[in-house]
Amino acid sequence: MHERLLRSKGLKLTPQRLMALKAIEEGGHIDIDQLHDSFNRLGMKIPLATLYRILGELSSVGILHTVTLSGQKTRYEIAKGDHPHFLCEQCGQLEDLHITMNKIASIAQQACIHTTHSVSIMLHGICQNCSAFPAIDKEGS
Amino acid sequence: MHERLLRSKGLKLTPQRLMALKAIEEGGHIDIDQLHDSFNRLGMKIPLATLYRILGELSSVGILHTVTLSGQKTRYEIAKGDHPHFLCEQCGQLEDLHITMNKIASIAQQACIHTTHSVSIMLHGICQNCSAFPAIDKEGS
DNA sequence: ATCACTGCAAAGGGTTTGCAAGTTC
DNA sequence: GAACTTGCAAACCCTTTGCAGTGAT
């Protein structure tokens, strides 16, 4: 399945690439360090430099999509079309919002005289989990 | 005017801060290098480190707003409430879109079960100027 | 005069690159 | 076997920080 993806882009199948795709698929929206940890947990040593290269390639061919966040590490997700995200300001978790971008884009487009190719929308707030347990510090003190 | 802003935040009036605010106000959405150039053009030498510090302070007290872009330098604008932006993929210019965020946010919110504090919306496309002169390369070859 | 701010230089962190060795097809 | 990919180390940003000197109130 990921094999098809890679082949379709003319990329060779390597364990590193397959593992990266698997981890990102399972992890949802993860940054490079979380990805690196996924490798380590399975005993697969991989240099960050290689991960950066893999993530860059997969992004540039459109297999991955990057979410750039102010002051935070870039998150990666399997590309599945534009959609809004919700970022929890407390725990940093990123969630997909299930709404077609068309609605939003069409409204934004009303104010925009240019040709729009894509729209990125990020909501910032506090997620349900953090609302329920506001004092819990994930990072540990 | 900028004097009031700084005073209201308990910040001292310095030529560097006033100049930064003036340049950002005039420049619209500029990055730190463009800001640095503004200083240089007027013969004001200033280290980047100081600019970073000034921009960080003014942002943290809410006088400035930062726009984080994937793969590009952060842009700064005078904070004037949330609003969508349009980023030209060709020339990189950033424009304000004049539409209330409420409309967009309310639609996005329909898909979002969490409390939302802010919304950032970025449209990506080709601006009018670049559509008219697609071959012109601002950077020079 | 005091506290805040700037300038300078050096450190820091994330990301990229060159090249040799190892893999995939 | 040819082309691509990985691993390693070093280089490269951009950004932050420590500290002494300067400036604002």
XYZ file of C-alpha atoms (C1' of nucleotides) in Angstrom:
332
model
C 0.000 0.000 0.000
C 2.770 2.405 0.941
C 4.720 0.420 -1.579
C 2.394 1.554 -4.316
C 2.724 5.139 -3.174
C 6.483 5.098 -3.331
C 6.589 3.264 -6.645
C 4.097 5.644 -8.169
C 6.502 8.453 -7.433
C 9.497 6.598 -8.768
C 11.024 6.196 -5.333
C 12.745 3.012 -4.299
C 11.403 0.867 -1.528
C 13.662 1.075 1.465
C 12.989 -0.084 5.005
C 13.559 3.455 6.227
C 10.942 4.965 3.981
C 8.401 2.278 4.705
C 8.959 2.563 8.417
C 8.619 6.333 8.260
C 5.319 6.093 6.427
C 4.044 3.480 8.834
C 4.978 5.540 11.874
C 3.465 8.703 10.472
C 0.300 6.903 9.550
C -0.022 5.506 13.034
C 1.124 8.627 14.801
C -1.203 10.989 13.048
C 0.690 14.248 13.145
C 4.174 13.732 14.420
C 7.354 15.737 14.359
C 10.745 14.457 13.419
C 11.763 13.627 16.962
C 8.682 11.542 17.572
C 9.387 9.806 14.314
C 12.938 9.226 15.370
C 11.694 7.725 18.624
C 9.456 5.374 16.687
C 12.510 4.031 14.930
C 14.470 3.723 18.144
C 11.663 1.880 19.908
C 11.929 -0.796 17.275
C 15.669 -0.882 17.561
C 16.136 0.751 14.186
C 18.969 3.218 14.368
C 18.640 6.035 11.919
C 20.369 9.385 11.805
C 18.211 12.479 11.942
C 19.857 13.655 8.758
C 18.422 10.684 6.931
C 15.009 11.291 8.389
C 15.144 14.889 7.286
C 16.031 13.715 3.816
C 13.246 11.164 3.714
C 10.666 13.590 5.029
C 11.787 16.216 2.571
C 11.530 13.837 -0.354
C 8.195 12.381 0.596
C 6.849 15.867 1.096
C 8.184 17.173 -2.156
C 6.529 14.388 -4.145
C 3.279 14.952 -2.321
C 3.123 11.799 -0.243
C 3.465 13.737 2.968
C 2.041 17.039 4.003
C 3.788 19.326 6.438
C 2.113 21.447 9.038
C 4.230 24.411 10.033
C 3.630 25.754 13.499
C 4.939 28.916 15.053
C 7.700 28.143 17.503
C 7.211 24.417 17.193
C 8.657 21.625 15.189
C 7.090 20.886 11.863
C 4.549 18.084 11.971
C 4.104 15.546 9.221
C 1.011 13.739 8.062
C 0.134 11.491 5.161
C -1.210 13.838 2.516
C -4.928 13.423 2.113
C -6.067 16.747 0.787
C -6.420 20.113 2.448
C -8.288 20.153 5.700
C -8.326 22.430 8.718
C -6.472 21.501 11.867
C -7.006 22.116 15.510
C -3.944 22.742 17.657
C -4.277 22.397 21.397
C -2.314 25.207 22.979
C -1.773 23.175 26.077
C -0.736 19.700 25.021
C 0.298 20.593 21.510
C -1.733 17.831 19.964
C -2.856 18.404 16.447
C -6.199 17.123 15.215
C -7.798 16.965 11.821
C -11.081 18.768 11.475
C -13.587 16.994 9.320
C -15.064 19.681 7.210
C -14.590 20.294 3.553
C -12.209 23.089 2.849
C -14.427 24.176 0.012
C -16.847 25.885 2.303
C -14.173 27.792 4.069
C -12.150 28.483 0.997
C -15.117 29.828 -0.872
C -15.818 32.297 1.866
C -12.216 33.346 2.160
C -12.087 33.577 -1.587
C -14.796 36.191 -1.547
C -12.285 38.537 0.005
C -9.483 37.497 -2.281
C -8.977 38.710 -5.796
C -6.204 36.250 -6.592
C -6.109 32.691 -7.763
C -5.949 30.462 -4.756
C -4.287 27.071 -4.949
C -4.573 25.990 -1.368
C -5.764 27.109 1.981
C -4.311 26.336 5.351
C -6.441 26.825 8.377
C -5.359 26.382 11.925
C -7.544 26.782 14.955
C -5.830 27.392 18.271
C -7.411 26.532 21.563
C -7.630 23.998 24.335
C -8.583 20.439 23.513
C -11.122 18.424 25.437
C -8.577 16.432 27.311
C -6.743 19.504 28.512
C -10.004 21.188 29.489
C -10.777 18.251 31.700
C -7.351 18.028 33.292
C -5.862 21.485 33.040
C -3.164 20.940 35.659
C -1.630 17.834 34.193
C 1.768 18.418 32.717
C 2.622 15.898 30.048
C 6.277 16.782 30.013
C 6.757 15.953 33.644
C 8.234 18.477 36.038
C 1.209 57.063 18.302
C 3.672 54.206 18.471
C 4.855 56.028 21.556
C 1.523 55.410 23.207
C 1.655 51.765 22.248
C 5.043 51.227 23.816
C 4.225 53.222 26.935
C 0.988 51.332 27.417
C 3.016 48.142 27.622
C 5.553 49.606 29.989
C 8.278 49.566 27.376
C 10.764 52.380 27.062
C 10.910 54.538 23.998
C 14.036 53.800 22.081
C 14.940 54.862 18.566
C 15.345 51.205 17.631
C 11.860 50.248 18.698
C 10.260 53.271 17.112
C 12.108 52.685 13.890
C 11.119 49.034 13.873
C 7.457 49.870 14.333
C 7.627 52.519 11.653
C 9.271 50.184 9.172
C 6.851 47.380 9.862
C 3.902 49.697 9.561
C 5.155 50.955 6.218
C 6.372 47.602 4.987
C 3.177 45.752 5.702
C 4.414 42.238 6.304
C 8.148 42.125 6.428
C 10.676 39.683 7.680
C 13.640 40.428 9.843
C 16.037 40.912 6.951
C 13.795 43.406 5.250
C 13.513 45.188 8.535
C 17.255 45.138 8.901
C 17.573 46.639 5.442
C 15.193 49.411 6.413
C 17.544 50.359 9.188
C 20.574 50.190 6.953
C 18.975 52.328 4.288
C 18.680 55.092 6.835
C 22.211 54.562 7.977
C 21.122 53.060 11.267
C 23.374 50.168 12.126
C 21.694 47.581 14.262
C 22.679 44.001 14.985
C 20.246 41.295 14.026
C 20.378 40.040 17.587
C 18.867 43.297 18.770
C 16.191 43.146 16.130
C 15.314 39.630 17.156
C 15.031 40.822 20.705
C 12.863 43.782 19.790
C 10.588 41.737 17.601
C 10.259 39.110 20.267
C 9.328 41.645 22.902
C 6.871 43.543 20.785
C 5.259 40.280 19.773
C 5.038 38.959 23.292
C 3.240 42.065 24.544
C 0.887 41.923 21.602
C 2.026 44.946 19.652
C 3.218 42.821 16.787
C 1.758 39.728 15.243
C 3.878 37.073 13.612
C 2.982 35.107 10.542
C 4.777 31.797 10.363
C 5.309 30.404 6.906
C 6.562 27.022 5.866
C 10.122 27.245 4.648
C 10.197 31.003 4.866
C 11.222 33.581 7.342
C 8.649 34.742 9.822
C 6.850 37.915 8.794
C 5.837 40.613 11.222
C 2.880 42.948 11.145
C 1.365 45.446 13.515
C -1.238 43.468 15.440
C -4.693 44.475 14.417
C -6.798 41.433 15.140
C -7.056 38.100 13.391
C -7.527 38.209 9.686
C -6.795 35.850 6.836
C -3.761 36.327 4.648
C -2.961 35.636 1.070
C 0.528 34.434 0.235
C 1.722 34.699 -3.331
C 3.643 31.543 -4.116
C 5.635 33.334 -6.745
C 6.767 36.635 -5.283
C 6.197 35.708 -1.683
C 4.225 38.817 -0.940
C 1.766 38.579 1.874
C -1.505 40.441 1.786
C -4.229 41.012 4.284
C -7.659 39.780 3.303
C -10.458 42.027 4.341
C -13.065 39.726 5.688
C -14.100 39.135 9.223
C -12.663 36.028 10.693
C -15.953 35.387 12.403
C -17.526 34.040 9.293
C -14.713 31.665 8.613
C -14.180 30.744 12.206
C -17.809 29.966 12.764
C -17.810 27.546 9.908
C -14.598 25.921 10.973
C -15.932 25.792 14.485
C -18.825 23.671 13.334
C -16.348 20.891 12.802
C -14.504 21.522 16.013
C -15.612 20.357 19.407
C -12.995 22.329 21.296
C -12.772 25.860 22.554
C -11.083 27.929 19.936
C -9.076 30.995 20.884
C -7.790 32.013 17.522
C -7.772 30.999 13.925
C -5.060 31.426 11.391
C -5.944 31.199 7.771
C -3.546 31.343 4.906
C -4.438 31.183 1.254
C -1.719 30.181 -1.183
C -1.771 31.142 -4.811
C -0.477 33.563 -7.400
C -1.054 37.253 -6.906
C -2.289 39.602 -9.620
C 1.083 41.074 -10.271
C 2.701 37.712 -10.791
C -0.160 36.543 -12.991
C 0.479 39.501 -15.249
C 4.260 39.086 -15.398
C 4.919 35.444 -14.729
C 8.449 35.459 -16.094
C 9.807 38.286 -14.036
C 12.222 37.118 -11.415
C 12.485 39.496 -8.509
C 15.626 37.916 -7.165
C 17.625 38.444 -10.270
C 19.401 35.566 -11.955
C 20.525 57.111 39.818
C 18.129 53.180 38.519
C 16.451 49.970 35.655
C 15.902 48.799 31.070
C 17.899 48.401 26.578
C 21.445 47.859 23.078
C 25.682 45.982 20.969
C 28.804 42.492 20.510
C 30.391 37.957 20.399
C 29.659 33.464 21.205
C 26.642 29.553 21.783
C 22.592 26.803 20.511
C 19.310 24.101 17.897
C 17.327 22.586 13.885
C 18.232 21.438 9.135
C 21.100 20.635 5.068
C 25.050 18.891 2.402
C 29.220 16.173 0.573
C 30.890 11.968 0.095
C 31.824 7.096 0.731
C 29.551 2.765 1.612
C 25.542 0.096 1.119
C 20.823 -1.120 -1.316
C 17.326 -1.542 -4.622
C 15.804 -2.808 -9.081
C 25.772 -3.024 -12.618
C 23.735 1.458 -12.541
C 21.310 4.527 -10.098
C 19.590 5.658 -5.935
C 19.721 5.793 -0.870
C 21.725 5.721 3.591
C 25.089 6.907 7.259
C 28.277 9.891 9.093
C 30.362 14.198 9.903
C 30.758 18.687 9.033
C 28.732 22.832 7.560
C 24.909 26.138 7.615
C 21.586 28.648 8.539
C 18.497 31.325 11.956
C 17.843 32.551 16.544
C 18.998 33.070 21.391
C 21.904 34.278 25.289
C 25.549 36.449 28.538
C 27.540 40.374 29.691
C 29.398 44.926 29.613
C 28.356 49.446 28.144
C 24.701 52.846 26.997
C 20.467 55.185 27.362
C 15.665 56.379 29.022
C 12.871 58.137 32.766
